[in-house]
Coordinates of C-alpha atoms and ligand atoms in Angstrom, one line a residue:
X14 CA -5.4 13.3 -4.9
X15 CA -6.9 12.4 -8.1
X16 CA -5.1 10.7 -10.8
X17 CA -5.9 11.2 -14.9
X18 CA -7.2 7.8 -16.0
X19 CA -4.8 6.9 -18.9
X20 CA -6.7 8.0 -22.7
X21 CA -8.5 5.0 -23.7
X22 CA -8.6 2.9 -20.6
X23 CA -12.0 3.4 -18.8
X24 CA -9.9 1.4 -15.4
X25 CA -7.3 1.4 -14.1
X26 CA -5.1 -2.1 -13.3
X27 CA -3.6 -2.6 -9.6
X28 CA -0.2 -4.0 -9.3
X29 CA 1.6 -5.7 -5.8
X30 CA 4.7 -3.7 -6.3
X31 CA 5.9 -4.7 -2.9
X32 CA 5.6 -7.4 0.1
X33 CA 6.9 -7.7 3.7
X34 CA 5.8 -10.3 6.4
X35 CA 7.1 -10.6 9.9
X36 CA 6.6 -13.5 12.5
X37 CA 7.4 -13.1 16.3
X38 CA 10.7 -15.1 17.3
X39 CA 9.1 -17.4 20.0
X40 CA 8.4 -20.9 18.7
X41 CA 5.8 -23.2 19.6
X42 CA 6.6 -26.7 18.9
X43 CA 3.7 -29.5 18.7
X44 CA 5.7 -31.1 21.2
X45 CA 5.5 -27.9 23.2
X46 CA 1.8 -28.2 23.1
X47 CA 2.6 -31.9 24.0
X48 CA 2.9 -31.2 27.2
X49 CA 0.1 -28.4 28.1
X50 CA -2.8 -30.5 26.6
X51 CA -3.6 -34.1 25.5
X52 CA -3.0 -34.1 21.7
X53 CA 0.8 -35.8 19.7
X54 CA 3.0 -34.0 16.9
X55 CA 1.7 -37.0 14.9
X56 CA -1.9 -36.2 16.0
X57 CA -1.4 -32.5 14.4
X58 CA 0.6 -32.8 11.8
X59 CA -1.4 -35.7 10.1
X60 CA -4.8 -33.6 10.7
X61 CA -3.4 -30.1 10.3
X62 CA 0.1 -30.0 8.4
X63 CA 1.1 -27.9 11.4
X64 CA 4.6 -28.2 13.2
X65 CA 5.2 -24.9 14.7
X66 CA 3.6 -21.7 15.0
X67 CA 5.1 -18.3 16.4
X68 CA 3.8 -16.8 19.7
X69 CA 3.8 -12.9 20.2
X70 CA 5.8 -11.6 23.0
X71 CA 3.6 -9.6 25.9
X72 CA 5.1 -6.4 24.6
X73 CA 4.1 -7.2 21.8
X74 CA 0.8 -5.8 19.7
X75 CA -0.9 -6.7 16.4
X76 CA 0.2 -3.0 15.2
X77 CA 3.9 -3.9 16.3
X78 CA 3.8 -6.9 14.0
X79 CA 2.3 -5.0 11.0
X80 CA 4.6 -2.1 11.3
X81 CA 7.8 -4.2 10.6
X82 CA 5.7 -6.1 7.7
X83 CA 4.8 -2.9 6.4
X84 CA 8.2 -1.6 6.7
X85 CA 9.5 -4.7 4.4
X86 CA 6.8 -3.9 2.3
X87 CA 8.1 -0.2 1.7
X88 CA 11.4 -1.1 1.3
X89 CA 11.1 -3.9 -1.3
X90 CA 8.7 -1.4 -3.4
X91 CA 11.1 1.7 -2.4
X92 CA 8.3 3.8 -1.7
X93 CA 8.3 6.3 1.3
X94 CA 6.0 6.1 4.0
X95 CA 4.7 9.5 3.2
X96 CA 4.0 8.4 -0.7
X97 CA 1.1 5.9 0.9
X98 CA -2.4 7.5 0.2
X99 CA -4.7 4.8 2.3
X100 CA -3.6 2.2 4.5
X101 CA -6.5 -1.0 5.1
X102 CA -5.6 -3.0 8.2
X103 CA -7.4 -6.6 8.2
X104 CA -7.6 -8.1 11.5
X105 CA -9.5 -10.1 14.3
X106 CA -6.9 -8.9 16.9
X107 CA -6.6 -5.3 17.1
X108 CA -4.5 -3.3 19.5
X109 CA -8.1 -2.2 21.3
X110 CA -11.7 -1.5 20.0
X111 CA -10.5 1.9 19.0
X112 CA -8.6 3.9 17.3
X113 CA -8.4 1.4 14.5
X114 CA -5.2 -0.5 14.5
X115 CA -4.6 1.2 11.2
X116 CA -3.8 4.6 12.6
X117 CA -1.5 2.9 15.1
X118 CA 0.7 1.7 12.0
X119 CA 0.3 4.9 10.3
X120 CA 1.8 6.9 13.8
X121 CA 4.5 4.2 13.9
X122 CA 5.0 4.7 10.0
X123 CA 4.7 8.0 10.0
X124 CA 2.5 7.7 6.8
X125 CA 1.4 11.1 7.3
X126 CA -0.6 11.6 4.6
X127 CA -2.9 8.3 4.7
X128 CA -6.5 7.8 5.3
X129 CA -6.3 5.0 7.7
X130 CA -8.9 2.2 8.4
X131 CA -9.6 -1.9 9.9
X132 CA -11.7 -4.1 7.9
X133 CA -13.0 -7.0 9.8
X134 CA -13.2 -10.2 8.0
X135 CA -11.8 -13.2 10.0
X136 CA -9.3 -14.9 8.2
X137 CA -10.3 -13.8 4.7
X138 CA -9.1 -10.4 5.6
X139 CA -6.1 -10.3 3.6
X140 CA -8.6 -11.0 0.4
X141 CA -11.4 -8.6 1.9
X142 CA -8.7 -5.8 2.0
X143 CA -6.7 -6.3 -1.0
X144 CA -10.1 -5.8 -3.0
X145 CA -11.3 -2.8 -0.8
X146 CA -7.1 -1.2 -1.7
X147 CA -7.5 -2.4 -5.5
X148 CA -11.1 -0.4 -5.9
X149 CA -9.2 3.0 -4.8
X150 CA -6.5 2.4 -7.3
X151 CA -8.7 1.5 -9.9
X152 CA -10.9 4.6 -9.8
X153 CA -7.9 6.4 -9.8
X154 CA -8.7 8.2 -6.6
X155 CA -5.4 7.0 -5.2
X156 CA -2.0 5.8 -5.8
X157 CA -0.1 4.0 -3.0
X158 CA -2.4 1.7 -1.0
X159 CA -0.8 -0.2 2.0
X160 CA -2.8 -3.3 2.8
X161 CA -2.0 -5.1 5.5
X162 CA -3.1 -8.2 7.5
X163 CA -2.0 -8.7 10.9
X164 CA -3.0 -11.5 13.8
X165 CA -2.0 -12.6 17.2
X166 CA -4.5 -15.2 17.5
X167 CA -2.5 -16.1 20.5
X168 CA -4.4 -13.9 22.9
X169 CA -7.7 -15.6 21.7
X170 CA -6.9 -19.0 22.4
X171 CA -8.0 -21.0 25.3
X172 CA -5.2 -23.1 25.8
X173 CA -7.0 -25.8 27.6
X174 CA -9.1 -26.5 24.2
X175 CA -7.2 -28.8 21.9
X176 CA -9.2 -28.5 18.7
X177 CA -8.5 -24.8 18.6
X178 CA -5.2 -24.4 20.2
X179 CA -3.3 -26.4 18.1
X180 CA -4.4 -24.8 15.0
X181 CA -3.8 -20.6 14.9
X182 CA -0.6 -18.5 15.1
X183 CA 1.0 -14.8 15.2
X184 CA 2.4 -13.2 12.0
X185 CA 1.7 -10.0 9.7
X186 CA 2.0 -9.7 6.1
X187 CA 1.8 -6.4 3.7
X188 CA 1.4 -5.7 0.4
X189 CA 1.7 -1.9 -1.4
X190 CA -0.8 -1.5 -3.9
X191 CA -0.2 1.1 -7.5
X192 CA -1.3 1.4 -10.5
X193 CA 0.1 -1.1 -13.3
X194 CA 2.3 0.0 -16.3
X195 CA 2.4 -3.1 -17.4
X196 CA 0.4 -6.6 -18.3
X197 CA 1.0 -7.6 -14.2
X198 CA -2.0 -6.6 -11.6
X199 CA -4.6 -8.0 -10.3
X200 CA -7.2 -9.4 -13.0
X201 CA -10.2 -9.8 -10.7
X202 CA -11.2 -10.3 -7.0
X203 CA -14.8 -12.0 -5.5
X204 CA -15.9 -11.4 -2.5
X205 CA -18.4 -14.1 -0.6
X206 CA -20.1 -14.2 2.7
X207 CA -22.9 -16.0 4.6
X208 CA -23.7 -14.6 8.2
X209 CA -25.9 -17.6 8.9
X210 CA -23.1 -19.3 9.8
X211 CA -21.6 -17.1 11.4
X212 CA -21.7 -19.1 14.7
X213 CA -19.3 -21.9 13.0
X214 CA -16.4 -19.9 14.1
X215 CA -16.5 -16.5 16.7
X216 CA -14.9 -15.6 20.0
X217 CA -18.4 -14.7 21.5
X218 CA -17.4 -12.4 24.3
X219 CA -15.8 -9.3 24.9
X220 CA -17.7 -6.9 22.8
X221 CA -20.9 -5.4 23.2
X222 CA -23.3 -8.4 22.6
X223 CA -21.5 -10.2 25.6
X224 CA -19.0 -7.6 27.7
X225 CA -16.6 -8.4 29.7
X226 CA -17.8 -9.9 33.3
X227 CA -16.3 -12.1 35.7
X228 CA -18.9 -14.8 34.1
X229 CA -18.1 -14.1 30.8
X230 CA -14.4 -14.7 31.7
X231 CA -14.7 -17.5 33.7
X232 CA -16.8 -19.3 30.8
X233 CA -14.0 -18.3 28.4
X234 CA -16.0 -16.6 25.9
X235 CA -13.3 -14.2 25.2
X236 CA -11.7 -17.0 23.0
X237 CA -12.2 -18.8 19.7
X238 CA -15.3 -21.4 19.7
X239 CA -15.1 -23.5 16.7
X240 CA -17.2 -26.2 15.0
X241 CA -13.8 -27.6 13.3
X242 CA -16.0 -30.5 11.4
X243 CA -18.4 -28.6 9.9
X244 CA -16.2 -25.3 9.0
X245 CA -13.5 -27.8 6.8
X246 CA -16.5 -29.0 5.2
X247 CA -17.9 -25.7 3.9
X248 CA -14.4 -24.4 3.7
X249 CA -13.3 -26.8 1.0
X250 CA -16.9 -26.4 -1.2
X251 CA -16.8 -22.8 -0.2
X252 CA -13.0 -22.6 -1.8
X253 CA -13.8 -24.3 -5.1
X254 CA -16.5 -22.7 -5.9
X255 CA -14.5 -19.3 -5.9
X256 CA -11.6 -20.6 -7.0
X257 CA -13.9 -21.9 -10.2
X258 CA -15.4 -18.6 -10.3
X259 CA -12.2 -16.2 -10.3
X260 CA -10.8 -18.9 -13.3
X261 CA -14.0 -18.5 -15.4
X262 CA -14.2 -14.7 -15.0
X263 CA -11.3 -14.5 -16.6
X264 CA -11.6 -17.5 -19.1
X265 CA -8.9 -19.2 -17.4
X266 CA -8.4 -22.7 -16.4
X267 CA -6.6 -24.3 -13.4
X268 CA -3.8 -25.4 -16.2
X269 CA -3.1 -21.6 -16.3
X270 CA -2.2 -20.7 -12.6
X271 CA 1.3 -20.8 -11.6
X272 CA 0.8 -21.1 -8.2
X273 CA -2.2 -21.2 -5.4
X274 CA -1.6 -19.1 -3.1
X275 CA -4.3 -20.2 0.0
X276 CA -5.0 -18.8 3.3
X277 CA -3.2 -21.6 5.3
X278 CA -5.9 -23.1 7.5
X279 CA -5.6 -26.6 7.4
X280 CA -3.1 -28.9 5.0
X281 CA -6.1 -31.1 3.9
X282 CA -8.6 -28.4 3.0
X283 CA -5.9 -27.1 0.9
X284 CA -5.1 -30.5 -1.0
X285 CA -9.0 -31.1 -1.2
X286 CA -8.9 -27.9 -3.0
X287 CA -6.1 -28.7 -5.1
X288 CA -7.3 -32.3 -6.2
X289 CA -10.7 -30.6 -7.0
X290 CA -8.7 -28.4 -9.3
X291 CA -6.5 -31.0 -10.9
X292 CA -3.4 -28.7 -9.1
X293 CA -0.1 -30.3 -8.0
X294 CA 1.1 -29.7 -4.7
X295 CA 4.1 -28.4 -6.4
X296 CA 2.1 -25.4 -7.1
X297 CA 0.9 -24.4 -4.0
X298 CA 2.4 -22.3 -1.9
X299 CA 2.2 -23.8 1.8
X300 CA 3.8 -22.7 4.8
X301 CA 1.3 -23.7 7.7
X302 CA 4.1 -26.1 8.6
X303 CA 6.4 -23.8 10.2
X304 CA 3.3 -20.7 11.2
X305 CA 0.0 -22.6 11.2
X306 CA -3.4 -20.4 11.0
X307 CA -2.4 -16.6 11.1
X308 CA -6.1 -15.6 10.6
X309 CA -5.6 -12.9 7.9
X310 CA -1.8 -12.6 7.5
X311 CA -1.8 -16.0 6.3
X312 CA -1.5 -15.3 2.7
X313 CA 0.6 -12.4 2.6
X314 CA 3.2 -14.1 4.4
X315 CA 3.3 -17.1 2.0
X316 CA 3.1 -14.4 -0.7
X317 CA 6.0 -12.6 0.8
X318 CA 8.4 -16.1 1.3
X319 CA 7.6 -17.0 -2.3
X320 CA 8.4 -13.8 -3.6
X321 CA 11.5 -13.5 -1.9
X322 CA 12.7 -16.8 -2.5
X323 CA 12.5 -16.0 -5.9
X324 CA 9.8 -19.0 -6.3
X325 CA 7.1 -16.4 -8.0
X326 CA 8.1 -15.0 -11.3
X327 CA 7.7 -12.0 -13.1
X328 CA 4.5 -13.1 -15.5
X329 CA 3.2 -16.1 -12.9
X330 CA -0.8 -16.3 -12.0
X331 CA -1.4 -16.5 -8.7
X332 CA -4.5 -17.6 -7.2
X333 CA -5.2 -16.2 -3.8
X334 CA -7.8 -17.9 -1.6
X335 CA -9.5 -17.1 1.5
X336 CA -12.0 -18.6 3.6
X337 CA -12.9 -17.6 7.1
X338 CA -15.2 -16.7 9.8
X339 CA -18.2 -15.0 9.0
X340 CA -18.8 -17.1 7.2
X341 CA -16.7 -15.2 4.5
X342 CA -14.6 -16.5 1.4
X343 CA -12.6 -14.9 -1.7
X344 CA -10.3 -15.3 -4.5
X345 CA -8.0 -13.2 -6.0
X346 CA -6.8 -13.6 -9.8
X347 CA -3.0 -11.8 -9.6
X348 CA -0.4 -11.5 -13.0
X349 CA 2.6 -11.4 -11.0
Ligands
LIG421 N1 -5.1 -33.8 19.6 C1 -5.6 -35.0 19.7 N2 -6.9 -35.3 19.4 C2 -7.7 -34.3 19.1 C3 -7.3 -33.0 19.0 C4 -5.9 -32.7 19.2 N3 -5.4 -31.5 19.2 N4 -8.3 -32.2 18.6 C5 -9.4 -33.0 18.5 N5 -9.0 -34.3 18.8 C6 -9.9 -35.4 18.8 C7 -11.3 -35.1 19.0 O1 -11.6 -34.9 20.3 C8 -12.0 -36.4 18.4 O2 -11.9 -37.4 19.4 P1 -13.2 -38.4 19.6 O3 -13.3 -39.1 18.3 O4 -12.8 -39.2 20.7 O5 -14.4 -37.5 19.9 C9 -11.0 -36.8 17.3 O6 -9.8 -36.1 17.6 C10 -11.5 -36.4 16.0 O7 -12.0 -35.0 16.0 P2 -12.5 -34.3 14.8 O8 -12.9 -32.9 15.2 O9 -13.4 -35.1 14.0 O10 -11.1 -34.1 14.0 P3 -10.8 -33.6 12.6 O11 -10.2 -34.6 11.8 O12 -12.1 -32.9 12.0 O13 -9.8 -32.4 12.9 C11 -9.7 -30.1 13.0 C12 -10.1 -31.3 13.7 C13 -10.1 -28.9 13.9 C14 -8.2 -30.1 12.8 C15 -10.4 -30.0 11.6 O14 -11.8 -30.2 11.8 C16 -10.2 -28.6 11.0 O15 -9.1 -28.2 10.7 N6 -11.3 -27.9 10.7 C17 -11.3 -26.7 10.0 C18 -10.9 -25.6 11.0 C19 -10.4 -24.4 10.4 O16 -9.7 -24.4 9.4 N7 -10.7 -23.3 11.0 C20 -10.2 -22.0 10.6 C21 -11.0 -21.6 9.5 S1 -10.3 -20.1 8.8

């Protein structure tokens, strides 16, 4: 359906007029992982942040997790399911290789009238996604876009590696997309990405470069290989640079951002980012503590807490941040 562009205004500004997040109710301490693998709490939580993280249930699916996100989402923006015109599903973990997880939330929705598709982008997928949502909106080609990041990073881990599977957890966040009538809406987004590096963080096997064999699962390939070193260092240049380049774009400085909303990889890439920034702590919104890495529902679940805590303000600038595999990086400039 095609809207009329409003007289005057050759685009159209997006506005978050809703978020939801959900996180499976099984807990996994540090201390849990204390006593699968040699690591400490105090080993983690000085070189991650990370306390806890949430573990999917077997009956659980990425899809199941993004429907009650989604659902939140709907309800705190009272729209109906059947208003949404597209839904984009960003994730690294989808039900299967096909249909796209997308239409599995749509069914369980019942979003009858939505186009329906997964964008792959690691754990900038939220970012990837909320730009792909805002374009549609902004051509005025549609006006309810669901957008939706969803992980279980659980059923990547090998559990016997302790740089990785200490670091990732399962959650979903959502966010429904409309056109502004106001100041508030997204002011800009950029988009990043460098494929040589691709091999700094992948799960290797399972697809059709490596299928699945007995060799390819007794070498673990179907879980996540990381170069942790090297990935915080790009990560943090990678981050600035964006972060620099969403502020500028919009003749903004760092003084001007109410909050820093970052995908929640690692507490010290995001204070790196922060000090480069001149940013307090005090305005950056962490949760890693309690979820640790959920890939690309990290930042619509810290969006969501903040919001509903009442922490973000009608009028803040947010700052949204992503970095992931890929490699692939983005920022977001929001008017809350
Ligand atoms: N518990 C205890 N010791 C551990 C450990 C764990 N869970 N994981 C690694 N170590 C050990 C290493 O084996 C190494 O021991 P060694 O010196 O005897 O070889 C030592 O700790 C230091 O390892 P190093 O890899 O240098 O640690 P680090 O400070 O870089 O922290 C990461 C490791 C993975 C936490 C960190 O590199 C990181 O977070 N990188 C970014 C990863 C990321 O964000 N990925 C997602 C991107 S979206």
């Amino acid at each position: 359906m095609k809207a009329k562009k409003p007289a005057g205004k050759s685009q159209i500004r997006t506005e978050i007029i809703g978020t939801g997040s959900y996180v499976p109710e099984t807990r996994m301490t540090n201390k849990d992982l204390e006593g699968k693998i040699e690591t400490t709490d105090a080993w983690i939580v000085e070189r991650t942040g990370i306390r806890e993280r949430r573990i999917a249930s077997k009956d659980e699916a990425a899809s199941d997790l993004a429907f009650q996100a989604a659902r939140k989402a709907l309800e705190a923006a009272q729209a109906a399911p059947e208003e949404i015109d597209l839904i984009v599903l960003a994730t690294s973990t989808p039900d299967m290789f096909f249909p796209s997880t997308a239409c599995i939330v749509q069914d369980k929705l019942k979003a009858t009238r939505a186009a329906a598709f997964d964008l792959s982008a690691a754990c900038s997928g939220f970012v990837y996604a909320l730009a792909v949502g805002e374009q549609y909106i902004r051509s005025g080609t549609y006006q309810k876009v669901l957008v939706i990041g969803t992980e279980i990073m659980s059923r990547l881990i090998n559990w016997t590696d302790r740089t990785t599977c200490v670091i990732f957890g399962d959650g979903a966040g959502a966010v429904l997309l409309a056109p502004s009538s106001s100041e508030s809406g997204i002011l800009s987004t950029h988009l990043h990405s460098d494929g040589s590096l691709w091999d700094l963080i992948c799960v290797p096997g399972g697809g059709s470069a490596i299928p699945p064999s007995e060799k390819m699962l007794a070498e673990q390939l179907n879980t996540i290989k990381m170069k942790g070193n090297e990935t915080f260092k790009v990560a943090v240049r990678s981050l600035e640079e964006v972060a620099w380049e969403a502020l500028r774009a919009n003749d903004f400085l760092p003084s001007d951002v109410s909050f820093l909303v970052p995908h929640q990889a690692n507490l010290r890439i995001i204070r790196a980012v922060a000090d480069r920034l001149q940013l307090p702590m005090e305005r950056v919104v962490i949760n890693l503590d309690r979820y640790g890495n959920t890939s690309a529902a990290s930042i619509p679940l810290a969006l969501d807490e903040a919001v509903r805590e009442g922490r973000i303000k009608k009028g803040d600038m947010l700052l949204f941040l992503a970095f992931g595999g890929g490699l692939t990086w983005g920022a977001s400039l929001v008017r809350w």
